[in-house]
Tab-separated table of C-alpha atoms in Angstrom:
chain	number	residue	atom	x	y	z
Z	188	UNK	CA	-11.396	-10.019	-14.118
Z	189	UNK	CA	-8.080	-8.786	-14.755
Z	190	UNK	CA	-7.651	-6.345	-11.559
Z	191	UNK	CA	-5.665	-3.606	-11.751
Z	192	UNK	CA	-3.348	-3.489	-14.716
Z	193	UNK	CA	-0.474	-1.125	-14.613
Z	194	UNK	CA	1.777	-0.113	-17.977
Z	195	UNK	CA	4.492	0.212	-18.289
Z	196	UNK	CA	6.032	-2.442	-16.462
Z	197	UNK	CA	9.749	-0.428	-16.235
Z	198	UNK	CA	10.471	3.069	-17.984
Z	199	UNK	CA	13.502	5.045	-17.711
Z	200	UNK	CA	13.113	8.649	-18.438
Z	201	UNK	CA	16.134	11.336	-18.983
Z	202	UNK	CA	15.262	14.425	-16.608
Z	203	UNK	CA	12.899	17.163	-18.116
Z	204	UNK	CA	11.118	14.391	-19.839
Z	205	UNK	CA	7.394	13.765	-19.450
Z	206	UNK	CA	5.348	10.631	-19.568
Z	207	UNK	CA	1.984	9.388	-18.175
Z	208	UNK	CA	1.897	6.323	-15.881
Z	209	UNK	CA	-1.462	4.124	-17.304
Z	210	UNK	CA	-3.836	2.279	-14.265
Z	211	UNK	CA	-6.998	0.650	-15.282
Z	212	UNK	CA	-9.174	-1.282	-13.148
Z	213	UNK	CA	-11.948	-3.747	-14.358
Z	214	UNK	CA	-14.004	-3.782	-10.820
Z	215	UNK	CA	-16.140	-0.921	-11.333
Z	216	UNK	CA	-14.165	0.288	-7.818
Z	217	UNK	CA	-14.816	4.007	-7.368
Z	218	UNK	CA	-11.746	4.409	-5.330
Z	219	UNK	CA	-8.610	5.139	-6.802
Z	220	UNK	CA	-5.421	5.717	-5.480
Z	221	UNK	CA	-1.606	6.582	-6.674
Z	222	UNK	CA	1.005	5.666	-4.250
Z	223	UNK	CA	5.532	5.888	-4.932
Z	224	UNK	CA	7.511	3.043	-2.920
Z	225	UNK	CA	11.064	4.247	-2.529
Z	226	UNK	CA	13.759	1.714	-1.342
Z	227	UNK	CA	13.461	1.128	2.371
Z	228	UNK	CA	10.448	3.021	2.495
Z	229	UNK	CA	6.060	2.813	2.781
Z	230	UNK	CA	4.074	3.745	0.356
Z	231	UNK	CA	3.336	7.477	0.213
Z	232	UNK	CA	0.682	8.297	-1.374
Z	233	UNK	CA	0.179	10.844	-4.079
Z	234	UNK	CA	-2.551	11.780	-5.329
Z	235	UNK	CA	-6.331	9.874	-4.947
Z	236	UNK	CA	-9.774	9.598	-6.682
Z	237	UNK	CA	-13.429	8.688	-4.995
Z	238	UNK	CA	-15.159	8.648	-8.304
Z	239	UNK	CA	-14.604	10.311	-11.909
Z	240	UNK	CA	-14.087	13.519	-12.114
Z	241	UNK	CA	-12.964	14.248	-8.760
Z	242	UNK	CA	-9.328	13.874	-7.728
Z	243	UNK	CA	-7.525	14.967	-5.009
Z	244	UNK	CA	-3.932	15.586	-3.203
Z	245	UNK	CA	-2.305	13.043	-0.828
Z	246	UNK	CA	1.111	13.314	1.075
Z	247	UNK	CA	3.707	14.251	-1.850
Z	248	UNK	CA	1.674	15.555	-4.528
Z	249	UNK	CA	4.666	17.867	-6.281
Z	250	UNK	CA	5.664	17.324	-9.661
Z	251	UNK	CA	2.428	14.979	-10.491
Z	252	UNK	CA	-0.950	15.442	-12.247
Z	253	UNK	CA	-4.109	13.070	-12.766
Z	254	UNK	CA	-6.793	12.883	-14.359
Z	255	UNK	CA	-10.549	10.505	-13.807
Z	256	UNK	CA	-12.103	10.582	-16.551
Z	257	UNK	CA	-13.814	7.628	-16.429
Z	258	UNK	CA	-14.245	5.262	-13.368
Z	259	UNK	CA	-12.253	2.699	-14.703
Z	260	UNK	CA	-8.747	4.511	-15.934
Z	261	UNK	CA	-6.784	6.694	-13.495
Z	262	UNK	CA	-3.229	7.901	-15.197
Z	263	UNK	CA	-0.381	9.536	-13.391
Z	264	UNK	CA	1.525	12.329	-14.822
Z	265	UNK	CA	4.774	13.832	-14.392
Z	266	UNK	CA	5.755	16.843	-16.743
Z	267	UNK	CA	9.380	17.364	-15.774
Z	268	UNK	CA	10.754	14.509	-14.925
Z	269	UNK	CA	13.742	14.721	-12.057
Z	270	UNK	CA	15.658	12.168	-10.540
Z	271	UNK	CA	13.704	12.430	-7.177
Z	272	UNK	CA	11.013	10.776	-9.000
Z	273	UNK	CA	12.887	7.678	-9.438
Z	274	UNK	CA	10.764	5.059	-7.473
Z	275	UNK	CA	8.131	2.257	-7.992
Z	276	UNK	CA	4.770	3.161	-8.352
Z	277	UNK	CA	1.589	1.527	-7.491
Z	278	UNK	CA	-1.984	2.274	-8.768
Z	279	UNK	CA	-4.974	0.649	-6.542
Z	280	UNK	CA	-8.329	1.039	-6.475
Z	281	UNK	CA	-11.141	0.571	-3.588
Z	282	UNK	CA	-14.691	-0.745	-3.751
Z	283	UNK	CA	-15.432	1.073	0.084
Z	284	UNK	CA	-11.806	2.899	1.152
Z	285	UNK	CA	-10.944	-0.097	3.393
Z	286	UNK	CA	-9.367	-3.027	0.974
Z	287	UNK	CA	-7.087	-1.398	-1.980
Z	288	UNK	CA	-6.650	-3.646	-4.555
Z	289	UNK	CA	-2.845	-3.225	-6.118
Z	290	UNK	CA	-1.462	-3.375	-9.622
Z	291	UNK	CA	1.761	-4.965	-9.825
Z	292	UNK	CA	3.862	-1.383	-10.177
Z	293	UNK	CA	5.996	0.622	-12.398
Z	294	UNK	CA	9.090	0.893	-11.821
Z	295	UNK	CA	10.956	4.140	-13.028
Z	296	UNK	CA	14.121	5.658	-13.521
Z	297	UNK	CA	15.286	9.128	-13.519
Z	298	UNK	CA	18.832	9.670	-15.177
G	34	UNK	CA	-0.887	13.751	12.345
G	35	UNK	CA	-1.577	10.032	11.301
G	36	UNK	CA	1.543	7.891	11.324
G	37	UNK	CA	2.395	4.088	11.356
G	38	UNK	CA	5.871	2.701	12.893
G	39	UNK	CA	6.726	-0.976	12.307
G	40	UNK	CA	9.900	-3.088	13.671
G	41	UNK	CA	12.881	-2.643	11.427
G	42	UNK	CA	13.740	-6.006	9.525
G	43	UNK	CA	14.981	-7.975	7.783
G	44	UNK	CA	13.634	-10.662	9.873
G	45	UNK	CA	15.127	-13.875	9.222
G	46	UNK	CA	13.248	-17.257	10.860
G	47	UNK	CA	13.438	-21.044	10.806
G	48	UNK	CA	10.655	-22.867	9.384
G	49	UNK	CA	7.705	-23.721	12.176
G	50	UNK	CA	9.036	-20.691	13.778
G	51	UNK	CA	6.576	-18.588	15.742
G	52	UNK	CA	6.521	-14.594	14.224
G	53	UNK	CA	5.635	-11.418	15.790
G	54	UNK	CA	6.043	-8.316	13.912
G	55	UNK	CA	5.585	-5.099	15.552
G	56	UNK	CA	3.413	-1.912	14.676
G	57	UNK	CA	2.008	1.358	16.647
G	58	UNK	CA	0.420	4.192	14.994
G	59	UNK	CA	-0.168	7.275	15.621
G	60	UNK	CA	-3.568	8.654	14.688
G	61	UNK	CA	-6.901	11.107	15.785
G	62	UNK	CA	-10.291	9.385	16.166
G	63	UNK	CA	-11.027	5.764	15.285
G	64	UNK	CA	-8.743	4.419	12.504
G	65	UNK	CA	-8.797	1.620	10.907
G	66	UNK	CA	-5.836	-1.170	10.872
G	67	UNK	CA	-4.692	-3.141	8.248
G	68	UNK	CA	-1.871	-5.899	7.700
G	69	UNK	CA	-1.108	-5.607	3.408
G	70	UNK	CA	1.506	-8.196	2.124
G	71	UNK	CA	4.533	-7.946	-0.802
G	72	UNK	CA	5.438	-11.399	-2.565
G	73	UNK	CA	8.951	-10.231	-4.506
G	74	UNK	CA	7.722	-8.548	-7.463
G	75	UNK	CA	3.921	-8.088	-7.097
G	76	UNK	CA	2.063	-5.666	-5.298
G	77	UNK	CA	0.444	-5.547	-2.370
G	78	UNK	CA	-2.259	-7.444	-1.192
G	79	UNK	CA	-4.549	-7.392	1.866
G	80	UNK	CA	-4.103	-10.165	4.437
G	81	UNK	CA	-6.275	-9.024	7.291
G	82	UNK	CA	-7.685	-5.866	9.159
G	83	UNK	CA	-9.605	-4.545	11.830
G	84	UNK	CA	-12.184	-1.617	12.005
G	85	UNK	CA	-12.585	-1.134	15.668
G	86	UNK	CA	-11.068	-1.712	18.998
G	87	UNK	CA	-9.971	-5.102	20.313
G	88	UNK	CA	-11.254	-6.641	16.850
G	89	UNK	CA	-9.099	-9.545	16.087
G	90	UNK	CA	-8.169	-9.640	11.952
G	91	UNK	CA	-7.042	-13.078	10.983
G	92	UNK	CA	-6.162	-14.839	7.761
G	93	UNK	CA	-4.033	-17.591	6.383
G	94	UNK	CA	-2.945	-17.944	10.305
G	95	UNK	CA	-2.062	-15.015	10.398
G	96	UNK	CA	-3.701	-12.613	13.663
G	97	UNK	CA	-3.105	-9.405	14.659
G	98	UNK	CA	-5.131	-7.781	17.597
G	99	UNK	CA	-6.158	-3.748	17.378
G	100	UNK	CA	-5.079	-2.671	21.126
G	101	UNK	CA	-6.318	1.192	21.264
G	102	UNK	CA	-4.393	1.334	24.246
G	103	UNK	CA	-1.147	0.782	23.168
G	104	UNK	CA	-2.216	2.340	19.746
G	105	UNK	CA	-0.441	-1.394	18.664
G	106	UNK	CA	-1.879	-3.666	16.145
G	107	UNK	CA	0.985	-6.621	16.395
G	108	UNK	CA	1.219	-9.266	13.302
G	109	UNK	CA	1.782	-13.093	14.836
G	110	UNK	CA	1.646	-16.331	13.049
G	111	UNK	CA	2.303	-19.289	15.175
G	112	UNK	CA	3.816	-21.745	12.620
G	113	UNK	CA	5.897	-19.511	9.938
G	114	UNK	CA	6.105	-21.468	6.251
G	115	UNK	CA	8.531	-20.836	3.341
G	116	UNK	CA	5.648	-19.303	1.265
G	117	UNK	CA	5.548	-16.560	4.045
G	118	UNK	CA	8.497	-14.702	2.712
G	119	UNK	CA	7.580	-11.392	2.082
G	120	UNK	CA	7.489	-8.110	2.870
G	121	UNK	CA	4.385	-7.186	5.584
G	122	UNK	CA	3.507	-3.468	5.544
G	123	UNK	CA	1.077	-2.310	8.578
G	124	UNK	CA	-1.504	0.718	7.071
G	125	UNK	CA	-4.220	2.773	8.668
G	126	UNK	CA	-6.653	4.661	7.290
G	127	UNK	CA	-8.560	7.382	9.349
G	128	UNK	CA	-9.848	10.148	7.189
G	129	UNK	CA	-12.094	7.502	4.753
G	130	UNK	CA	-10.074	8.506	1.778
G	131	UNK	CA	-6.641	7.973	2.323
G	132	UNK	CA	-4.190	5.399	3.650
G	133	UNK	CA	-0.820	5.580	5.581
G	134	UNK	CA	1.222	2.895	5.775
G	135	UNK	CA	4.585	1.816	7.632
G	136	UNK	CA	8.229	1.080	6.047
G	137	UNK	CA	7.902	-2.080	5.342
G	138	UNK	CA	8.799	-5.239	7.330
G	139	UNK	CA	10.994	-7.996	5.320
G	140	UNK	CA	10.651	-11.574	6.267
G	141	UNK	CA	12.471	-14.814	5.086
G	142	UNK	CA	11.818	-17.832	6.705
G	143	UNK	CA	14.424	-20.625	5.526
G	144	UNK	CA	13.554	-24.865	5.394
């Protein structure tokens, strides 16, 4: 099993530009989860999934979309880019809601 | 609200050292507690939890102890190892969806 598999690995973005953050998780997990790590700071997380189809908010939502298609592929959008969304970001995914499996992160930058 | 505070690092220890690192949270109901660990450049990983209080998590010799009355849920290791340098982030997760997790604790241990 690979895990969790995040791409890209590092992206820097100018601001106003879009891109989609790719997770994918080979567990057949139905818990899914977007969290941003900003220096100094816990994971916050951002938006969640308990099974395709559904999605939902978590603490700092704004400026972010997803989608759950499928069970195994959860990606993370931002539309207009801004430099507050310079941080590292972290996909997991959850067989029960207690142990979150991570991906290894993205790191982004907003200039 | 649901909140986790940890003891501000870096913490910086002798090999065979004993650690404690600190956490209280702040939560309604019955959370659960979780210890997740950072090696530099990966992401997180679980290293031990408890669901209920006065459960005792444990791993890799690792403990920590979930104390409803002091809302604390302390990390200790008795005999601290190079290989232990991290970062140790202390979670909770009350609502069965989503997670909150502390700062972040950094820890070096030198030979």
């Amino acid at each position: 099993n690979a895990g969790v598999t995040q791409t890209p690995k590092f992206r820097i973005l100018k601001i106003g530009q879009s891109m989609t953050l790719q997770c994918t998780q080979d567990m057949n997990h139905n818990y899914m989860y977007w969290y941003r790590q900003d220096p100094g700071m816990g994971l916050k997380l951002i938006y969640y999934s308990v099974g395709a189809g559904i999605t939902d908010k978590g603490e700092v939502p704004n400026g972010y979309n997803v989608s759950r298609s499928t069970t195994e592929d959860f990606p993370l959008r931002l539309e207009l880019a801004a430099p507050s969304q310079t941080s590292v970001y972290f996909c997991a995914s959850s067989f029960n809601a207690y142990e979150q499996y991570f991906g290894p992160g993205t790191r982004l930058t907003v200039t | 609200g649901n909140s986790v505070t940890q003891m501000e690092g870096p913490v910086t220890l002798s090999e065979e050292a004993f650690l404690t690192i600190n956490c209280t949270y702040t939560a309604t109901g019955y959370p659960s507690l979780f210890w997740y660990v950072q090696y530099p450049g990966e992401g997180l990983q679980l290293l031990l939890k408890a669901t209920k209080a006065d459960d005792k998590g444990s791993n890799k010799g690792f403990e920590a102890t979930y104390r409803k009355e002091t809302t604390s849920f302390h990390l200790e290791k008795g005999s601290v190892q190079v290989s232990d340098s991290a970062v140790y982030f202390c979670a909770l997760e009350n609502t069965g969806n989503q997670f909150y997790f502390g700062t972040g604790t950094s820890l070096t241990v030198i030979p």
